[in-house]
XYZ file of C-alpha atoms in Angstrom:
544
model
C 8.199 -10.504 27.278
C 4.658 -9.534 28.104
C 3.587 -5.917 27.526
C 4.720 -3.466 30.179
C 1.566 -1.403 29.804
C -1.565 -2.594 28.054
C -3.885 -0.255 26.193
C -7.498 -1.034 26.996
C -9.959 -1.834 24.233
C -11.494 1.611 24.693
C -8.077 3.252 24.340
C -7.469 1.303 21.150
C -10.721 2.561 19.650
C -9.964 6.139 20.679
C -6.467 5.933 19.240
C -7.917 4.569 16.018
C -10.359 7.487 15.989
C -7.505 9.993 16.343
C -5.612 8.411 13.465
C -8.697 8.142 11.255
C -9.580 11.804 11.743
C -5.970 12.760 11.031
C -5.866 10.749 7.807
C -9.199 12.175 6.682
C -8.216 15.762 7.497
C -5.114 15.356 5.352
C -6.923 13.384 2.633
C -6.627 13.553 -1.133
C -8.848 15.433 -3.587
C -8.411 12.857 -6.369
C -11.253 10.577 -7.384
C -10.546 6.845 -7.828
C -8.365 6.362 -10.901
C -7.196 3.270 -12.843
C -7.273 0.186 -10.547
C -9.344 2.006 -7.928
C -12.133 2.928 -10.367
C -13.681 -0.557 -10.665
C -13.112 -1.185 -6.953
C -15.315 1.752 -6.015
C -17.852 1.070 -8.779
C -18.440 -2.443 -7.417
C -19.124 -0.976 -3.964
C -21.635 1.406 -5.519
C -23.236 -1.407 -7.501
C -23.628 -3.490 -4.348
C -25.194 -0.662 -2.339
C -27.361 0.773 -5.117
C -28.393 -2.337 -7.086
C -27.296 -5.400 -5.152
C -25.179 -6.450 -8.145
C -21.494 -6.860 -9.026
C -21.421 -5.657 -12.646
C -20.049 -2.189 -13.378
C -19.647 0.255 -16.263
C -15.864 0.705 -16.531
C -13.695 -2.132 -17.863
C -10.195 -2.072 -16.368
C -7.817 -2.978 -17.868
C -9.435 -1.733 -21.050
C -8.944 -5.084 -22.808
C -10.655 -7.002 -19.976
C -12.889 -9.723 -21.368
C -16.602 -9.617 -20.447
C -17.943 -11.889 -17.722
C -21.209 -13.711 -17.209
C -23.993 -12.434 -19.397
C -21.549 -10.279 -21.359
C -21.362 -7.822 -18.447
C -18.336 -5.942 -17.150
C -16.864 -6.901 -13.791
C -13.927 -5.714 -11.715
C -10.847 -7.902 -11.723
C -9.888 -7.001 -8.145
C -10.969 -9.251 -5.226
C -14.301 -8.444 -3.631
C -12.821 -7.389 -0.281
C -11.006 -4.539 -2.040
C -14.429 -3.218 -3.052
C -16.100 -3.924 0.289
C -13.658 -1.508 1.942
C -15.463 1.269 0.031
C -19.011 0.372 1.114
C -18.871 2.775 4.116
C -17.703 5.502 1.750
C -20.621 4.869 -0.603
C -23.074 5.116 2.306
C -21.468 8.352 3.490
C -21.670 9.709 -0.044
C -25.410 9.046 -0.124
C -25.779 10.958 3.132
C -23.751 13.896 1.834
C -25.843 14.123 -1.330
C -29.033 14.227 0.754
C -27.690 17.011 2.947
C -26.104 18.921 0.049
C -27.977 18.130 -3.189
C -25.984 18.476 -6.377
C -22.696 17.292 -4.883
C -22.568 13.938 -6.658
C -19.169 14.448 -8.292
C -17.721 16.536 -5.469
C -18.511 13.917 -2.841
C -16.902 11.068 -4.791
C -13.216 11.779 -3.968
C -14.059 12.470 -0.334
C -16.073 9.271 0.104
C -13.556 7.086 -1.726
C -10.901 7.732 0.944
C -12.959 6.830 4.028
C -12.303 3.078 3.908
C -8.532 3.302 3.289
C -8.138 5.941 6.017
C -9.924 3.713 8.556
C -7.882 0.655 7.532
C -4.589 2.561 7.754
C -5.578 3.708 11.256
C -6.324 0.079 12.164
C -2.920 -0.974 10.827
C -1.122 1.601 13.003
C -3.050 0.589 16.133
C -2.260 -3.070 15.432
C 1.406 -2.194 15.024
C 1.359 -0.470 18.419
C -0.162 -3.625 19.920
C 2.629 -5.631 18.265
C 5.195 -3.372 19.927
C 3.494 -3.839 23.277
C 3.273 -7.588 22.796
C 7.053 -7.613 22.322
C 7.380 -5.929 25.701
C 8.233 -2.415 24.510
C 7.277 0.561 26.650
C 4.005 2.351 26.048
C 5.738 5.623 25.157
C 8.042 3.873 22.699
C 5.122 1.952 21.182
C 3.087 5.137 20.676
C 6.096 7.027 19.323
C 6.859 4.217 16.875
C 3.219 4.203 15.784
C 3.370 7.954 15.188
C 6.487 7.484 13.067
C 4.776 4.746 11.070
C 1.701 6.913 10.481
C 3.529 10.074 9.405
C 7.072 9.233 8.286
C 6.510 6.293 5.933
C 4.615 5.834 2.693
C 1.677 4.354 4.643
C 0.382 7.928 5.015
C 0.319 8.345 1.235
C -1.682 5.137 0.822
C -4.026 6.084 3.652
C -4.963 8.928 1.270
C -5.413 6.609 -1.715
C -8.509 4.589 -2.713
C -6.223 1.721 -3.744
C -6.054 -1.506 -1.687
C -2.661 -1.026 -0.015
C -4.117 0.144 3.315
C -6.401 -2.909 3.343
C -3.519 -5.303 2.678
C -1.368 -3.625 5.320
C -4.106 -3.868 7.955
C -4.786 -7.545 7.205
C -1.105 -8.532 7.153
C -0.231 -6.729 10.397
C -3.217 -8.267 12.186
C -2.332 -11.711 10.838
C 1.249 -11.457 12.102
C 0.091 -10.402 15.577
C -2.515 -13.160 15.801
C -0.040 -15.814 14.599
C 2.414 -14.770 17.304
C -0.309 -14.920 19.958
C -1.516 -18.364 18.906
C 2.046 -19.686 18.773
C 2.509 -18.707 22.422
C -0.955 -19.598 23.685
C -2.814 -22.040 21.398
C -6.533 -21.907 22.188
C -9.663 -22.718 20.217
C -10.768 -19.092 20.172
C -7.313 -17.939 19.110
C -7.259 -20.498 16.315
C -10.663 -19.353 15.016
C -9.547 -15.700 15.043
C -6.333 -16.699 13.286
C -8.361 -18.507 10.621
C -10.546 -15.445 10.105
C -7.558 -13.113 9.780
C -5.917 -15.566 7.368
C -9.070 -15.615 5.251
C -9.254 -11.828 5.202
C -5.581 -11.676 4.215
C -6.155 -13.949 1.221
C -9.343 -12.038 0.335
C -7.359 -8.778 0.378
C -4.940 -10.100 -2.253
C -4.498 -13.690 -3.352
C -0.710 -13.517 -3.482
C -0.663 -12.899 0.271
C -1.731 -16.527 0.714
C 2.006 -17.248 0.719
C 2.126 -15.677 4.176
C -0.364 -18.239 5.482
C 1.995 -21.034 4.421
C 4.781 -19.367 6.403
C 2.501 -19.080 9.433
C 1.579 -22.760 9.173
C 5.260 -23.733 9.058
C 5.987 -21.570 12.111
C 3.142 -23.058 14.144
C 4.120 -26.618 13.227
C 7.728 -25.943 14.223
C 6.622 -24.309 17.480
C 4.304 -27.135 18.530
C 6.156 -30.035 16.924
C 5.097 -33.429 18.338
C 2.292 -31.774 20.307
C -0.324 -33.443 18.126
C -3.426 -32.497 20.143
C -2.397 -28.846 19.977
C -1.759 -28.997 16.228
C -5.054 -30.798 15.675
C -6.883 -28.071 17.617
C -5.176 -25.319 15.602
C -5.965 -26.993 12.278
C -9.611 -27.838 12.947
C -10.596 -24.601 14.662
C -8.440 -22.531 12.319
C -10.230 -24.014 9.313
C -13.536 -23.231 10.996
C -12.648 -19.539 10.800
C -10.737 -19.647 7.520
C -13.023 -21.560 5.154
C -16.187 -19.391 5.389
C -14.183 -16.171 4.969
C -11.965 -17.470 2.184
C -15.041 -18.885 0.391
C -15.686 -15.301 -0.680
C -13.067 -15.802 -3.415
C -14.606 -18.775 -5.306
C -18.088 -17.315 -4.835
C -17.044 -14.000 -6.380
C -15.200 -15.783 -9.184
C -18.311 -17.798 -9.993
C -20.520 -14.701 -9.870
C -18.247 -12.860 -12.311
C -16.779 -15.431 -14.671
C -18.896 -18.531 -14.176
C -16.078 -20.549 -12.597
C -14.922 -20.613 -8.957
C -11.299 -21.034 -10.099
C -11.078 -18.216 -12.668
C -10.078 -14.816 -11.233
C -10.150 -12.933 -14.524
C -6.397 -12.492 -14.929
C -4.673 -13.279 -18.204
C -1.968 -15.741 -17.188
C -0.531 -15.847 -20.703
C 1.225 -12.535 -19.962
C 4.792 -13.283 -18.768
C 4.542 -11.506 -15.424
C 7.111 -13.424 -13.341
C 10.036 -13.154 -15.757
C 12.280 -10.758 -13.817
C 15.562 -12.019 -12.386
C 15.120 -12.171 -8.639
C 18.337 -10.318 -7.646
C 17.458 -7.479 -10.009
C 13.876 -7.280 -8.758
C 15.018 -7.168 -5.131
C 17.635 -4.573 -6.032
C 14.889 -2.443 -7.535
C 12.574 -2.837 -4.547
C 15.192 -2.009 -1.932
C 18.075 -0.131 -3.588
C 17.062 1.431 -6.923
C 17.517 5.231 -7.251
C 13.825 5.901 -7.837
C 11.918 3.099 -6.094
C 13.943 1.990 -3.077
C 11.790 1.208 -0.055
C 14.447 2.833 2.116
C 14.135 6.047 0.119
C 10.371 6.306 0.658
C 10.439 5.032 4.264
C 13.665 6.422 5.829
C 12.871 5.040 9.341
C 13.405 1.572 7.880
C 17.104 2.435 7.573
C 17.173 2.240 11.378
C 15.493 -1.161 11.195
C 18.261 -2.320 8.889
C 20.937 -1.379 11.409
C 18.861 -2.759 14.291
C 18.475 -6.233 12.785
C 21.248 -7.869 14.915
C 19.734 -6.405 18.091
C 16.241 -7.494 17.012
C 17.500 -11.005 16.289
C 19.141 -11.295 19.719
C 16.126 -10.011 21.652
C 13.257 -11.446 19.611
C 14.575 -14.349 17.580
C 11.196 -16.079 17.293
C 9.484 -12.918 16.074
C 12.283 -12.360 13.569
C 11.778 -15.889 12.227
C 8.009 -15.388 12.048
C 8.418 -12.077 10.230
C 10.781 -13.701 7.742
C 8.447 -16.643 7.112
C 5.398 -14.432 6.559
C 6.819 -11.497 4.601
C 9.760 -13.225 2.906
C 7.885 -15.404 0.363
C 5.643 -12.513 -0.703
C 8.602 -10.151 -1.153
C 10.469 -12.787 -3.168
C 7.480 -13.281 -5.449
C 7.196 -9.543 -6.039
C 10.912 -9.515 -6.831
C 10.210 -11.941 -9.661
C 7.593 -9.666 -11.230
C 8.403 -7.598 -14.279
C 6.183 -4.933 -12.718
C 7.837 -5.069 -9.282
C 7.609 -1.272 -8.900
C 3.789 -1.316 -8.779
C 3.621 1.779 -10.954
C 1.902 4.119 -11.305
C 2.479 4.699 -7.622
C 4.482 6.450 -4.893
C 7.432 4.269 -4.026
C 7.401 0.458 -4.236
C 3.646 0.116 -3.779
C 3.667 -3.672 -3.489
C 5.783 -3.565 -0.315
C 3.402 -1.284 1.580
C 1.821 -4.305 3.263
C 5.077 -5.055 5.136
C 6.078 -1.529 6.193
C 4.659 -1.843 9.760
C 6.357 -5.174 10.459
C 9.598 -3.922 8.921
C 9.405 -1.071 11.473
C 9.587 -3.468 14.434
C 13.431 -3.599 14.643
C 13.543 0.210 14.694
C 10.995 0.228 17.533
C 13.121 -2.236 19.525
C 16.183 -0.058 18.888
C 14.302 2.999 20.154
C 13.183 1.122 23.265
C 16.802 0.247 24.083
C 17.849 3.864 23.592
C 15.023 5.089 25.804
C 16.074 2.700 28.560
C 19.755 3.664 28.204
C 19.160 7.356 28.946
C 19.760 6.764 32.672
C 22.965 4.734 32.209
C 26.537 5.940 32.433
C 26.631 6.254 28.652
C 23.476 8.320 28.424
C 25.272 10.940 26.291
C 25.761 8.298 23.596
C 22.148 7.203 23.941
C 20.995 10.808 23.536
C 23.164 11.183 20.444
C 21.517 8.147 18.918
C 18.116 9.504 19.894
C 18.943 12.651 17.950
C 19.863 10.403 15.018
C 16.469 8.722 15.334
C 14.740 12.102 15.309
C 16.745 13.190 12.271
C 15.884 10.078 10.286
C 12.208 10.391 11.196
C 12.220 14.078 10.225
C 13.619 13.069 6.841
C 10.840 10.515 6.519
C 8.246 13.161 7.360
C 9.592 15.461 4.635
C 9.585 12.660 2.055
C 6.035 11.684 2.978
C 4.794 15.266 2.865
C 6.261 15.584 -0.618
C 4.414 12.434 -1.639
C 1.157 13.701 -0.180
C 1.467 17.183 -1.705
C 0.638 15.964 -5.225
C -1.048 12.990 -6.826
C 1.771 10.788 -8.135
C 0.449 10.734 -11.725
C 1.344 14.393 -12.302
C 5.088 13.957 -11.978
C 5.047 10.574 -13.703
C 3.478 12.106 -16.802
C 5.903 15.038 -16.668
C 8.824 12.596 -16.723
C 7.314 10.785 -19.689
C 7.042 14.007 -21.700
C 10.556 15.089 -20.702
C 11.983 11.652 -21.482
C 10.362 11.573 -24.927
C 11.721 15.049 -25.763
C 15.204 14.244 -24.457
C 15.885 10.525 -24.865
C 13.350 9.696 -27.581
C 9.969 7.996 -27.723
C 10.322 4.350 -26.617
C 9.428 1.516 -28.979
C 6.474 -0.214 -27.332
C 5.891 -2.789 -30.067
C 7.382 -5.611 -27.989
C 5.678 -4.753 -24.688
C 3.961 -7.676 -22.926
C 0.711 -5.732 -22.406
C -1.232 -3.529 -24.849
C -0.936 0.245 -24.822
C -3.603 2.589 -23.453
C -3.689 6.169 -24.748
C -0.300 5.563 -26.364
C 1.321 4.382 -23.117
C 2.079 0.932 -21.776
C 1.151 1.421 -18.133
C 3.699 -0.170 -15.843
C 5.836 -1.525 -18.721
C 9.567 -0.882 -18.668
C 9.247 1.376 -21.716
C 7.206 3.981 -19.829
C 8.444 3.814 -16.224
C 12.150 2.974 -16.461
C 13.094 6.619 -15.953
C 11.298 6.632 -12.577
C 13.048 3.490 -11.413
C 16.629 3.791 -12.586
C 17.517 7.300 -13.800
C 18.712 9.856 -11.202
C 17.445 12.673 -13.434
C 13.833 11.667 -12.734
C 13.755 10.521 -9.080
C 10.173 11.230 -7.872
C 11.147 12.502 -4.391
C 13.260 15.277 -5.904
C 10.644 15.793 -8.588
C 7.901 16.428 -6.055
C 10.131 18.922 -4.232
C 10.697 20.700 -7.542
C 6.949 20.783 -8.242
C 6.243 22.059 -4.729
C 8.596 25.031 -5.119
C 7.044 26.165 -8.359
C 3.442 25.386 -7.451
C 3.752 27.622 -4.370
C 5.138 30.428 -6.523
C 2.576 29.860 -9.272
C 5.289 29.532 -11.936
C 4.455 28.405 -15.457
C 6.108 25.396 -17.069
C 8.827 27.403 -18.802
C 10.043 28.927 -15.538
C 9.837 25.578 -13.751
C 11.802 23.807 -16.472
C 14.900 25.947 -15.798
C 15.771 24.032 -12.606
C 13.970 20.747 -13.271
C 15.806 17.672 -11.921
C 17.001 16.713 -15.402
C 18.465 20.182 -16.046
C 21.700 19.015 -14.355
C 22.209 16.535 -17.170
C 21.042 18.362 -20.287
C 20.755 21.944 -21.505
C 18.170 21.001 -24.086
C 14.808 22.706 -23.423
C 12.228 19.961 -22.886
C 8.553 20.616 -23.604
C 6.501 19.647 -20.531
C 3.679 22.158 -21.042
C 0.866 19.602 -21.427
C 1.700 17.494 -18.373
C 2.836 20.392 -16.150
C -0.565 22.059 -16.624
C -2.150 19.183 -14.667
C -0.143 19.862 -11.489
C -2.279 20.863 -8.500
C -2.089 20.490 -4.729
C -3.721 17.301 -3.503
C -5.938 18.238 -0.545
C -9.691 17.729 -0.646
C -10.886 21.062 0.921
C -9.283 22.890 -2.039
C -11.690 21.122 -4.385
C -14.685 22.217 -2.294
C -13.605 25.864 -2.427
C -12.949 25.730 -6.164
C -16.402 24.211 -6.757
C -18.082 26.974 -4.733
C -18.883 24.559 -1.922
C -16.624 26.102 0.685
C -19.283 25.887 3.399
C -19.599 22.158 2.910
C -15.816 21.808 3.096
C -15.659 23.843 6.319
C -18.367 21.713 7.967
C -16.578 18.476 7.056
C -13.220 19.825 8.236
C -14.713 20.963 11.553
C -16.332 17.555 11.989
C -12.971 15.784 11.764
C -11.230 18.440 13.874
C -13.885 17.892 16.542
C -13.404 14.128 16.298
C -9.626 14.470 16.524
C -9.677 16.612 19.646
C -12.494 14.677 21.319
C -10.801 11.320 20.840
C -7.476 12.795 21.980
C -9.081 14.318 25.087
C -10.726 11.015 26.009
C -7.587 9.025 25.168
C -5.169 10.983 27.355
C -6.490 9.712 30.732
C -6.409 6.166 29.329
C -2.733 6.528 28.462
C -1.824 8.140 31.782
C -3.413 5.305 33.778
C -2.170 2.495 31.491
C 1.056 2.017 33.446
C -0.146 2.558 36.999
C -0.688 -1.132 37.785
C 1.991 -3.677 38.698
C 4.083 -5.092 35.893
C 3.400 -8.696 34.873
C 6.069 -11.303 35.389
C 8.253 -11.477 32.257
C 8.471 -14.660 30.250
C 11.069 -15.684 27.717
C 10.062 -15.606 24.051
């Protein structure tokens, strides 16, 4: 059905402003590490020198590119998301000279925070497009923003927020074009498809699913299909051309992306990879996004009410999820939760939003007591998700990962990395099974419990010996495990703390007040927009 209440374009911008200020106020203090380092360096190189070459090779064995220079292996769009942050950093250094290093972590989170806000707003529009109530749509968006791992990646300079924003927008635009095929809609769909592929090449599989859905929807309507293809390509080709151009600029060939395809990446058995992504003790998507449990139970209802959307969701997200299930590195480590599935979290939330809408409508029925009971269940699941997400945001994920590696070595022995498919760095093998299996499969090292354990002792200021007494693995062994080196790195992950510790508390206060002002101003301007959104007559419903 058509939306019951439609947020105006101004309301969408204001809502995005509220979410952006919220994500920035709760942002991380960590500078870009590992994969994010070259992403941000490329953005700096573009702004400062108009070039693509950088100083830091990552991975460390990355071969040099054109002219023997070092280039990032990530797609260019992942670096372009940081250009606003680089510009802001320049402004901060002019206002507060000598804050070059201090401004880096702050600036590196501006792009991801804005993209995560865009993803949430787009999800709310998806809910409205399905015909859900405005209150339910906003409530579901709030749950997505605060009770799933999207919040953690809104605080990260990685590319997950970018991929999530592009995928959610692509799903919404595909659904719109399927219902109302126009030239303008086809061009916008082509642009969003190009941005999706630019965000991460593997997401091109979703465009194949969208093409199959549109062909099935408009089968034998050849003029319509011709219009979609021609005008869609008009939007897609110029945007997607960014990929071969960047490949040529880096490696001298439009077809070479810099990856070493001799490494056996897609060797995992698919059932085992999917088991890890959705049901493993340490990396289950349901563990890191508890509201998705409601989506699981709401699938039959979602299928009955929105069968076409369910098919579209399956065609777009399914192939990508299956490919990730085939990866040896399906966990996406080092990360919080199954990082590679972040892109689909908003669309996986849609069944839960439909379930909530039904409950909200059932409050006035004869069985409203049962509806209220289920609403309490919804609140309880979301509260659990909020706790899990807060634990993930309290510390940078690397701290607990390195603690588990030290504890594992002292307890279970140092793993033999001689047969690992990728070379070691600083004695570790990154995301290889040898160094992350304890996070994925062993209950003694589940990160959610581990972050709760760190939180207790960090608040008390305990040293590593005191903390080790009730560490998660202490249930399984009485052997004292030496975690002194890695435990010393533990610190709360909130950017104002860094400003105070670097004797720049005034700068931190000004920045905090700026985002507090933005949060309240956007909220104040948004409230009248929301109140008047449902005052007009409802549109005539149509069958989807």
